[in-house]
PDB file of N, CA, C and O in Angstrom:
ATOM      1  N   UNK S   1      43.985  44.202 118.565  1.00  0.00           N
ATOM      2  CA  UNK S   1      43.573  43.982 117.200  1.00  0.00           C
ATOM      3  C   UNK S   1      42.462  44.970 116.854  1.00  0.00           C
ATOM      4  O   UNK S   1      41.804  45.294 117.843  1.00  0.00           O
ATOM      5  N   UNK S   2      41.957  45.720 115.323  1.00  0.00           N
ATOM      6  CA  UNK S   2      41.397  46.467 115.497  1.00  0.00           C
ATOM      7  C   UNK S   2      40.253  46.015 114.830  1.00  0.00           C
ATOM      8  O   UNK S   2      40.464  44.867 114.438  1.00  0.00           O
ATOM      9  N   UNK S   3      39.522  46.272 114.633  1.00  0.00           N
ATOM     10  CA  UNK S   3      37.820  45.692 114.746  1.00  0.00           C
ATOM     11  C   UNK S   3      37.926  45.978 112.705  1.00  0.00           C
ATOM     12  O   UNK S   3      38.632  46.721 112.024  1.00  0.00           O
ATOM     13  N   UNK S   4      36.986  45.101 112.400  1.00  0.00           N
ATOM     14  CA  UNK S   4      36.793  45.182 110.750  1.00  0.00           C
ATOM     15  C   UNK S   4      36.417  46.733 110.382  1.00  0.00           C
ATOM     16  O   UNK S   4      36.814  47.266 109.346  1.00  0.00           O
ATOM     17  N   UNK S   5      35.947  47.113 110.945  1.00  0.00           N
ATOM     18  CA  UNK S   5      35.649  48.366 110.259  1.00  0.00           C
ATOM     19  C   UNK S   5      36.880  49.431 110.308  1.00  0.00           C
ATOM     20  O   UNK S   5      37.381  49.949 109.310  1.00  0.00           O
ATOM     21  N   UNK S   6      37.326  49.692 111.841  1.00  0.00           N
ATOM     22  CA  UNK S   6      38.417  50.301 111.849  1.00  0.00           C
ATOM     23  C   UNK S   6      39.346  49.579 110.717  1.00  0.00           C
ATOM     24  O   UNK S   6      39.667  50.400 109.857  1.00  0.00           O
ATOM     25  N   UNK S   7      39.739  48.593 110.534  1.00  0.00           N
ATOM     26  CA  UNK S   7      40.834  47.972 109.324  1.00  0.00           C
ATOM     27  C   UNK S   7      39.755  48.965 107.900  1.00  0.00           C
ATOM     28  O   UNK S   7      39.835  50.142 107.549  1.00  0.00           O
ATOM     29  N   UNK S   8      39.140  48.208 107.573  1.00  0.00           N
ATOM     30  CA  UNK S   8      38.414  48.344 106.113  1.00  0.00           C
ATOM     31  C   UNK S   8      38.328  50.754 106.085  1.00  0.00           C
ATOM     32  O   UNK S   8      38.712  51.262 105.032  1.00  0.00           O
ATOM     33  N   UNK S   9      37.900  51.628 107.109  1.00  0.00           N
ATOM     34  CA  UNK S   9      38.418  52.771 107.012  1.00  0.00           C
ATOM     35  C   UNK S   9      39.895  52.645 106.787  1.00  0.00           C
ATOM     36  O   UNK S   9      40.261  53.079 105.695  1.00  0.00           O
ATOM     37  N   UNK S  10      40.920  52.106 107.636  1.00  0.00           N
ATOM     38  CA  UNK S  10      42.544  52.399 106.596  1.00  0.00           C
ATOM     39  C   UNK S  10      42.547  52.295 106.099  1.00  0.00           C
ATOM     40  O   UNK S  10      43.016  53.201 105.410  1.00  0.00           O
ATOM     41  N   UNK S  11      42.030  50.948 105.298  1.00  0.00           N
ATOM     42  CA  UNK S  11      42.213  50.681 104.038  1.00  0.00           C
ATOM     43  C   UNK S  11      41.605  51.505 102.710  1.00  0.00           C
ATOM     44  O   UNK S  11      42.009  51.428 101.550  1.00  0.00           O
ATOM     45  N   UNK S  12      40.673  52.196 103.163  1.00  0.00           N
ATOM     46  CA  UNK S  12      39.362  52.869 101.880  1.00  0.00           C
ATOM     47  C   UNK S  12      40.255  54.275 102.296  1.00  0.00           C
ATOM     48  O   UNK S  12      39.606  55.176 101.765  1.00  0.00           O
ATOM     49  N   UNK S  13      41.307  54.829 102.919  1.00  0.00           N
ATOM     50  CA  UNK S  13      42.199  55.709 102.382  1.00  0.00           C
ATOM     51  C   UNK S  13      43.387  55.583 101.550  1.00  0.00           C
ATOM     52  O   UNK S  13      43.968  56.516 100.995  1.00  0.00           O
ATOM     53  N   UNK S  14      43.747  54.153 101.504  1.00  0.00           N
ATOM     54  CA  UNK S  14      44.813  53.780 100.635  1.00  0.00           C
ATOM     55  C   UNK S  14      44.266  53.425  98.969  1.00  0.00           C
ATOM     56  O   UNK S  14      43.468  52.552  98.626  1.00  0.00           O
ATOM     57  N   UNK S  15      45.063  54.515  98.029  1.00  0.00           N
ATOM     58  CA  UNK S  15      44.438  53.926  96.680  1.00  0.00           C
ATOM     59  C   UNK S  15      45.147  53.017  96.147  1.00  0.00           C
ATOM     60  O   UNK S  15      46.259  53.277  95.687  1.00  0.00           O
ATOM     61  N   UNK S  16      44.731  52.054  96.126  1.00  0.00           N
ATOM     62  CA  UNK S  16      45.132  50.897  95.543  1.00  0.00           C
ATOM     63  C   UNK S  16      44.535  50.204  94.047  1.00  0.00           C
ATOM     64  O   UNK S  16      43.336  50.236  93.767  1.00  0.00           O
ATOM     65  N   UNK S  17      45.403  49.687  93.302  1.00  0.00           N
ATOM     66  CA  UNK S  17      44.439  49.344  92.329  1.00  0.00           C
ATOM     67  C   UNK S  17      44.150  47.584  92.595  1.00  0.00           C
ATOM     68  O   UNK S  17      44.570  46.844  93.485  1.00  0.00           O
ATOM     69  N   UNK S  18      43.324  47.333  91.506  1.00  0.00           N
ATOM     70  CA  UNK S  18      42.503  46.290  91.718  1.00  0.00           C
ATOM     71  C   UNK S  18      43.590  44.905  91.307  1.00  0.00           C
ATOM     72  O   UNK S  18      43.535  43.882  91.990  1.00  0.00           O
ATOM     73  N   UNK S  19      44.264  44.989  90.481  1.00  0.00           N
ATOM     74  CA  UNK S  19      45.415  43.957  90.456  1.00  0.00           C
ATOM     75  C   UNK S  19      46.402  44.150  91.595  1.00  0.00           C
ATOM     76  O   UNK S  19      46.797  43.172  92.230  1.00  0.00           O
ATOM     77  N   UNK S  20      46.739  45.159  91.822  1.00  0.00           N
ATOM     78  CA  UNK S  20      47.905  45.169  93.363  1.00  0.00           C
ATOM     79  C   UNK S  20      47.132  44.286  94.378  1.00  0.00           C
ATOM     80  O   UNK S  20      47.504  43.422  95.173  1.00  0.00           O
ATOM     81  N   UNK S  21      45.763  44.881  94.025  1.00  0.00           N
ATOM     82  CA  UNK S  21      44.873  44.322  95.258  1.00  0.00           C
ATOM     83  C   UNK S  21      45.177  42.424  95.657  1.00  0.00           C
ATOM     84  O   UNK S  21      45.689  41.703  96.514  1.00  0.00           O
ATOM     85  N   UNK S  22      44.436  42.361  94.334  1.00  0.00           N
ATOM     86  CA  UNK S  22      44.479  40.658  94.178  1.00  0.00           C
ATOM     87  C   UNK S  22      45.691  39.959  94.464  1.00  0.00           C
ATOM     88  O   UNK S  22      45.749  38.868  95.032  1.00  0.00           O
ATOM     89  N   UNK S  23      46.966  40.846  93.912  1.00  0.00           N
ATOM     90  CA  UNK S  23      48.333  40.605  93.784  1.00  0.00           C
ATOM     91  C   UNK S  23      48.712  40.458  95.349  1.00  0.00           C
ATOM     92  O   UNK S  23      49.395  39.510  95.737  1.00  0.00           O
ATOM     93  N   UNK S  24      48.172  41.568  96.318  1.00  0.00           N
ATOM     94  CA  UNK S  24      48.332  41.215  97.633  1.00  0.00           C
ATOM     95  C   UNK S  24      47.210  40.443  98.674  1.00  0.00           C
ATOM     96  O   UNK S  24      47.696  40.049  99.734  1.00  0.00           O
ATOM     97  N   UNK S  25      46.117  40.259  98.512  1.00  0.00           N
ATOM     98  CA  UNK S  25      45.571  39.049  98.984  1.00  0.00           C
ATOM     99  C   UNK S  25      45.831  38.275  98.890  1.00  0.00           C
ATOM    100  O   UNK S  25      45.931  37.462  99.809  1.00  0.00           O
ATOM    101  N   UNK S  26      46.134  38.042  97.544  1.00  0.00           N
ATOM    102  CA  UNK S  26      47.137  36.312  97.571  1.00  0.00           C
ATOM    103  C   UNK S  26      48.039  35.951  98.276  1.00  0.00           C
ATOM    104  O   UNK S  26      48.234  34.852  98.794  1.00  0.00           O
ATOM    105  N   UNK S  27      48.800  37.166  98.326  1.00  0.00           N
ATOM    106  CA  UNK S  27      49.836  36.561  99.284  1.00  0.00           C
ATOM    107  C   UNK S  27      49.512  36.409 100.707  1.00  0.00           C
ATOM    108  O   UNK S  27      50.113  35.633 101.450  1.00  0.00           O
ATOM    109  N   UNK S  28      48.246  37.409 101.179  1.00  0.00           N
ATOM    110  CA  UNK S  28      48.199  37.326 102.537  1.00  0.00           C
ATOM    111  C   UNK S  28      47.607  36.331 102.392  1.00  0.00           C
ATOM    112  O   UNK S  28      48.413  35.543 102.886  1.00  0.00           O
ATOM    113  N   UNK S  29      46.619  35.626 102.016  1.00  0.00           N
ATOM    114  CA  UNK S  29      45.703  34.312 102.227  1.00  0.00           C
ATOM    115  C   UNK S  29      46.898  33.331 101.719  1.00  0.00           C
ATOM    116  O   UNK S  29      46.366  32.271 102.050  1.00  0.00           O
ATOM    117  N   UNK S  30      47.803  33.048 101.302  1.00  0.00           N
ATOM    118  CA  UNK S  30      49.012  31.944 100.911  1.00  0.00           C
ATOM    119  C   UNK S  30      49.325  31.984 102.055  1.00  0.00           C
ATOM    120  O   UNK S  30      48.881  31.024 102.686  1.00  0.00           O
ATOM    121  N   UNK S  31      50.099  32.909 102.820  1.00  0.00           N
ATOM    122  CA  UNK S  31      50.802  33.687 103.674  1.00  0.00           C
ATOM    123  C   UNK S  31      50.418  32.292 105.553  1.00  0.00           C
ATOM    124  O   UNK S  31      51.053  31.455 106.195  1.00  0.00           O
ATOM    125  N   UNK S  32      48.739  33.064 105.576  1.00  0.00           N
ATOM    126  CA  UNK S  32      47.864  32.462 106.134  1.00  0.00           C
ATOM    127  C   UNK S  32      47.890  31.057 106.289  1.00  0.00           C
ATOM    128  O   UNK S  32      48.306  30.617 107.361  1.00  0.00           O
ATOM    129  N   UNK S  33      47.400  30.030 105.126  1.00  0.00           N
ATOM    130  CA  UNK S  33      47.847  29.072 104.721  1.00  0.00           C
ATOM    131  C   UNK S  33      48.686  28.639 104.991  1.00  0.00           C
ATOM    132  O   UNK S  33      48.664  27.426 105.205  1.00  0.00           O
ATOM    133  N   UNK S  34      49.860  29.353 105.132  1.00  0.00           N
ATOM    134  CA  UNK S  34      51.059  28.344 105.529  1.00  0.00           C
ATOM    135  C   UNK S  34      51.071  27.955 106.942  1.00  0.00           C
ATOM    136  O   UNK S  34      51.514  26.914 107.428  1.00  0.00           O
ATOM    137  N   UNK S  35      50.350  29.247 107.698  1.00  0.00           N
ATOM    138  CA  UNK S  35      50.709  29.355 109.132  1.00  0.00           C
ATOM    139  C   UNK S  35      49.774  28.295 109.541  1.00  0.00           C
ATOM    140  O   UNK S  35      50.126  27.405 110.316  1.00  0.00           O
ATOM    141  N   UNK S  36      48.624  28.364 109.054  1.00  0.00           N
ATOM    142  CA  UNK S  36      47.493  27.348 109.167  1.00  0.00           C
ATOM    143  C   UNK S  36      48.087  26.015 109.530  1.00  0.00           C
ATOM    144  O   UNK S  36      48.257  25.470 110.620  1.00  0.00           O
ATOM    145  N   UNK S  37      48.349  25.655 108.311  1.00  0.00           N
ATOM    146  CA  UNK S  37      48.770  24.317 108.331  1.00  0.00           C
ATOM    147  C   UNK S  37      50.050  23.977 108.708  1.00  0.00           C
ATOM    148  O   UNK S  37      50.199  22.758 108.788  1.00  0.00           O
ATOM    149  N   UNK S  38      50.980  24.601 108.955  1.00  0.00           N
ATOM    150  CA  UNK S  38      52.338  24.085 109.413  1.00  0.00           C
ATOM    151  C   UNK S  38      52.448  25.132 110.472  1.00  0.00           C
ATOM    152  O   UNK S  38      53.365  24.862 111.247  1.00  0.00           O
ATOM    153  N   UNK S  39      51.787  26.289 110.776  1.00  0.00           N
ATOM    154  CA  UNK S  39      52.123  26.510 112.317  1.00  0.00           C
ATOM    155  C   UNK S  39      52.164  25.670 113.585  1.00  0.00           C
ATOM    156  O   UNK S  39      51.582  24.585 113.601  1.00  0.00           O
ATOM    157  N   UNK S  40      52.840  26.130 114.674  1.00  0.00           N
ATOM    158  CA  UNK S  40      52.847  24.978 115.807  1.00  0.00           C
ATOM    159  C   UNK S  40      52.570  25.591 116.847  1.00  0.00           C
ATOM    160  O   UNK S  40      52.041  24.928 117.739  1.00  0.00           O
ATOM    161  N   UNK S  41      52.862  27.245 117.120  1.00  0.00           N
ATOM    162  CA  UNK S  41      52.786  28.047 117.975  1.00  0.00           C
ATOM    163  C   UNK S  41      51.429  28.517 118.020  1.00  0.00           C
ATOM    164  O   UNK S  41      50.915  28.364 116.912  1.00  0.00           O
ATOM    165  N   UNK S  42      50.652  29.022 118.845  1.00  0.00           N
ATOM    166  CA  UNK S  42      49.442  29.612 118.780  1.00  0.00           C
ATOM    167  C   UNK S  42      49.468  31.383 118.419  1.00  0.00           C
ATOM    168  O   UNK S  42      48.445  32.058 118.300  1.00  0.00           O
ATOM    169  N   UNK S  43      50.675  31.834 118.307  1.00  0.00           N
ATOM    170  CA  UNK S  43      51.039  33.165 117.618  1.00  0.00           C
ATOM    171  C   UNK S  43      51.170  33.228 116.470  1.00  0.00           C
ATOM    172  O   UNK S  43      51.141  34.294 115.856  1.00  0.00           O
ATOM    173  N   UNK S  44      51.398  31.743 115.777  1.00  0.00           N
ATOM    174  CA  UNK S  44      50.907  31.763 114.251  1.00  0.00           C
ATOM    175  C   UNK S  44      49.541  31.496 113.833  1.00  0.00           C
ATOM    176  O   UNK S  44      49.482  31.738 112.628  1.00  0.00           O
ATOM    177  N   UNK S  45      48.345  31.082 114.306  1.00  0.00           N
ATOM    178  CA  UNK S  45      47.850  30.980 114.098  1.00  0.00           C
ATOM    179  C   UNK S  45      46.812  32.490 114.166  1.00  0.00           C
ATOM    180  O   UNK S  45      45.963  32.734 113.308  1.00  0.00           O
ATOM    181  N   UNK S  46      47.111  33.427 115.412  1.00  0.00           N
ATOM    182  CA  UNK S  46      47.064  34.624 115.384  1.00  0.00           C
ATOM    183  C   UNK S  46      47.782  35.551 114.504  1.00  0.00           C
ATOM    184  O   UNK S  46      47.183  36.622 114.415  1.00  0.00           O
ATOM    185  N   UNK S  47      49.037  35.487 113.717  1.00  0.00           N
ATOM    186  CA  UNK S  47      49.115  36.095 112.939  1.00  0.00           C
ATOM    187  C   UNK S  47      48.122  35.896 111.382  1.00  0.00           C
ATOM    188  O   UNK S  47      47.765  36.820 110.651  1.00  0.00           O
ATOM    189  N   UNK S  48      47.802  34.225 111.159  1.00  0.00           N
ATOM    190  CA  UNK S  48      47.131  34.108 110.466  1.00  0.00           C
ATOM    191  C   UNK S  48      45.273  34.647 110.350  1.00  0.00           C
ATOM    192  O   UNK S  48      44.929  34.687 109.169  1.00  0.00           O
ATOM    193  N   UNK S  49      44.552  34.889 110.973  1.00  0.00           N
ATOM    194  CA  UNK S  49      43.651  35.305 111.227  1.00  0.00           C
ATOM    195  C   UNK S  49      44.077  36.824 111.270  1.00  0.00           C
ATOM    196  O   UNK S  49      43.246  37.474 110.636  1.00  0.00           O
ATOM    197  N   UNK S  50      45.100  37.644 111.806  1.00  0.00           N
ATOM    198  CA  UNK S  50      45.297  38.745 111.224  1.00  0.00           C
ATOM    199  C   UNK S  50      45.271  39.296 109.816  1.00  0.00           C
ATOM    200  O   UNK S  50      44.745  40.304 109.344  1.00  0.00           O
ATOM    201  N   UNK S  51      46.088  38.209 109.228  1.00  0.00           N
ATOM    202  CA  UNK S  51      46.329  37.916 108.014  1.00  0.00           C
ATOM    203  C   UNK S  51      45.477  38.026 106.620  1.00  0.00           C
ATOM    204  O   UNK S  51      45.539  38.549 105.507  1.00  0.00           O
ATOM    205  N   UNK S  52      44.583  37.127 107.477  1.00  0.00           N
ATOM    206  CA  UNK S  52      43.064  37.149 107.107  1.00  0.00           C
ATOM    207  C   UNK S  52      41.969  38.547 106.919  1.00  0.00           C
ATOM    208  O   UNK S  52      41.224  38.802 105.973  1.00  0.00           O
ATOM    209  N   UNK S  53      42.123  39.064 107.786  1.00  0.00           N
ATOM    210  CA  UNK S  53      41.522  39.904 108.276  1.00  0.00           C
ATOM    211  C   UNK S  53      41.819  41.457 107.399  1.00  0.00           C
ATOM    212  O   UNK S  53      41.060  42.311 106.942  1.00  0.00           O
ATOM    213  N   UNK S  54      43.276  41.308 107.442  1.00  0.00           N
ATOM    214  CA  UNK S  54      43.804  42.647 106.500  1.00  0.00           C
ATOM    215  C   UNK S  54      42.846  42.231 104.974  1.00  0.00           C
ATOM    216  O   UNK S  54      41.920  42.862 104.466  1.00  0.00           O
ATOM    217  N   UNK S  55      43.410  41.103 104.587  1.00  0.00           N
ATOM    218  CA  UNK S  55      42.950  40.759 103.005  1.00  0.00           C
ATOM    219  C   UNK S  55      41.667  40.924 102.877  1.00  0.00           C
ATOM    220  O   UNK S  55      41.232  41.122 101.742  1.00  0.00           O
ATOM    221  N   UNK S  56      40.749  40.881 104.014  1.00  0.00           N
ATOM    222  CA  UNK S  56      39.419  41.111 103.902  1.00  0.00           C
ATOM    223  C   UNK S  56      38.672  42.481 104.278  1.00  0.00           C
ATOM    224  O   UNK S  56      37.498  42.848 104.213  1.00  0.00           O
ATOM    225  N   UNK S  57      39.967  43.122 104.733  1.00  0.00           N
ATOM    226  CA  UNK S  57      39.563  44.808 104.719  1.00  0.00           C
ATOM    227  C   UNK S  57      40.232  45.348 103.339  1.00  0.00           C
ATOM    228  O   UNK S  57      40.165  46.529 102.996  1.00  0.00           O
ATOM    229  N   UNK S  58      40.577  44.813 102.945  1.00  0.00           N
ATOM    230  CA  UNK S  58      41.726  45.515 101.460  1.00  0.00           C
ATOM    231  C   UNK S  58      40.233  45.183 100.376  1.00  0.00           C
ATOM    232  O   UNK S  58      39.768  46.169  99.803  1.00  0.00           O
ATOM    233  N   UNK S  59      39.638  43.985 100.174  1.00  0.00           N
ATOM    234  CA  UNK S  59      38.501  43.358  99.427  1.00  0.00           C
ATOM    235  C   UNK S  59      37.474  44.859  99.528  1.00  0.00           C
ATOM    236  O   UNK S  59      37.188  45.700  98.676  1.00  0.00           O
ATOM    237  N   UNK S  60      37.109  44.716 100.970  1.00  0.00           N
ATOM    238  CA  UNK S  60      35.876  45.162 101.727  1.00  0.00           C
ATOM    239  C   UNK S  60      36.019  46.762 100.783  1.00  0.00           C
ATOM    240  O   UNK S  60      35.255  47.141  99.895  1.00  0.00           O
ATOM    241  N   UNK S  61      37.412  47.585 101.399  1.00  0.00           N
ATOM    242  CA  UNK S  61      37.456  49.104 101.286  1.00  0.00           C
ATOM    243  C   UNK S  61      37.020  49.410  99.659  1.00  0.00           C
ATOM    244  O   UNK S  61      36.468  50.445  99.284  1.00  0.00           O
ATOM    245  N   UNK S  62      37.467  48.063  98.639  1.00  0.00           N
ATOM    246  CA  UNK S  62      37.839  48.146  96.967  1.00  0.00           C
ATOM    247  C   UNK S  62      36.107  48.171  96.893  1.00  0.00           C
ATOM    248  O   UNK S  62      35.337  48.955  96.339  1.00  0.00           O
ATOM    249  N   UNK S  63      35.947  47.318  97.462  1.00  0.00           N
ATOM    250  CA  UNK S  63      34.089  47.485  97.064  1.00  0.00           C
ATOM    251  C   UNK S  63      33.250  48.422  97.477  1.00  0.00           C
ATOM    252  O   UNK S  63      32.251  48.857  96.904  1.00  0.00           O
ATOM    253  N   UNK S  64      33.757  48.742  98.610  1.00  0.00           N
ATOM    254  CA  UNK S  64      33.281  50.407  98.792  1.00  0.00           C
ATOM    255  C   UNK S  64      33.507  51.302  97.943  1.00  0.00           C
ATOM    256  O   UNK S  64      32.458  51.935  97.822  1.00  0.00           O
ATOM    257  N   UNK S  65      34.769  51.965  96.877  1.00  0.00           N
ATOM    258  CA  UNK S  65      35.153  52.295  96.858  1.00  0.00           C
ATOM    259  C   UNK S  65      34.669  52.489  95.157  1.00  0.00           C
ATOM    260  O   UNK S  65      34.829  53.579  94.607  1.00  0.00           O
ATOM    261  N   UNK S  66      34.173  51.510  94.549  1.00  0.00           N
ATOM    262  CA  UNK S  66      33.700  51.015  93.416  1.00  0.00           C
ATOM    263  C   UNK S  66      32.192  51.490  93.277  1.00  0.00           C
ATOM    264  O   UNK S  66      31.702  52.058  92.301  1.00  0.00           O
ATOM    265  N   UNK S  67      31.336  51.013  94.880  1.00  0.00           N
ATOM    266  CA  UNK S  67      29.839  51.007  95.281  1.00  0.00           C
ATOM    267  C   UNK S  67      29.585  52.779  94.909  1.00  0.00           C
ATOM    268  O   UNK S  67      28.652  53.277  94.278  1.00  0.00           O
ATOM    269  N   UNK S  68      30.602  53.370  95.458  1.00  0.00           N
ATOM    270  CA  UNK S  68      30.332  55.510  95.540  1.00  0.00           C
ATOM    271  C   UNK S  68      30.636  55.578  94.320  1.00  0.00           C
ATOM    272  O   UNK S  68      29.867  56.318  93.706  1.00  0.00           O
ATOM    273  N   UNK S  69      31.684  54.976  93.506  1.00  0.00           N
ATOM    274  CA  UNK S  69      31.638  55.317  91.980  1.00  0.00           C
ATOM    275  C   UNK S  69      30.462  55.562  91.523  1.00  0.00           C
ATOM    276  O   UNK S  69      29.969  56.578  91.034  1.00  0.00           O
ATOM    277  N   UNK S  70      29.832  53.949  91.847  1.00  0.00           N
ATOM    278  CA  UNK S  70      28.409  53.634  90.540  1.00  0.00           C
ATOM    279  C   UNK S  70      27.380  54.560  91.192  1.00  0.00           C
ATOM    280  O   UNK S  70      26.250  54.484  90.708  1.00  0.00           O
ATOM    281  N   UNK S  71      27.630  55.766  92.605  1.00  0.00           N
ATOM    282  CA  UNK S  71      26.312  55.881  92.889  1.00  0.00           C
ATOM    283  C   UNK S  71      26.672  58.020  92.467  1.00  0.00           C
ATOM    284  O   UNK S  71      25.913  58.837  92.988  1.00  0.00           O
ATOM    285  N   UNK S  72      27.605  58.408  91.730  1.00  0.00           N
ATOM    286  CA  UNK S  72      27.742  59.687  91.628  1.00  0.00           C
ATOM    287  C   UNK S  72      27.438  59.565  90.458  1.00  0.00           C
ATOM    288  O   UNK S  72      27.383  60.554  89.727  1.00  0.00           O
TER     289      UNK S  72
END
């Protein structure tokens, strides 16, 4: 698994806009959610925390990405 920062650098090379964004966190945190609560295997619950993890480097890279705007 690769550490938050390594995720949040892939991600702050991908341009994404800010509705795709939201449009795909949702699904990964739904996604999550499901595994959460109706997983049974302990590989779902690891995909969920993956899961997690992407949506919170996709967040992380957009706010970086916004932060260098407001500072040029």
């Amino acid at each position: 698994m690769k550490t938050g920062i390594e995720l949040i650098a892939e991600k702050r090379s991908e341009v994404i806009e800010v509705e795709e964004i939201a449009f795909t966190t949702s699904k990964m945190i739904g996604r999550a959610e499901m595994l959460i609560e109706f997983g049974v295997r302990p590989s779902q619950k690891c995909e969920a925390i993956t899961l997690l993890c992407e949506a919170g480097a996709l967040i992380a890279a957009k706010i970086d990405r916004l932060n260098n705007l407001k500072q040029e």
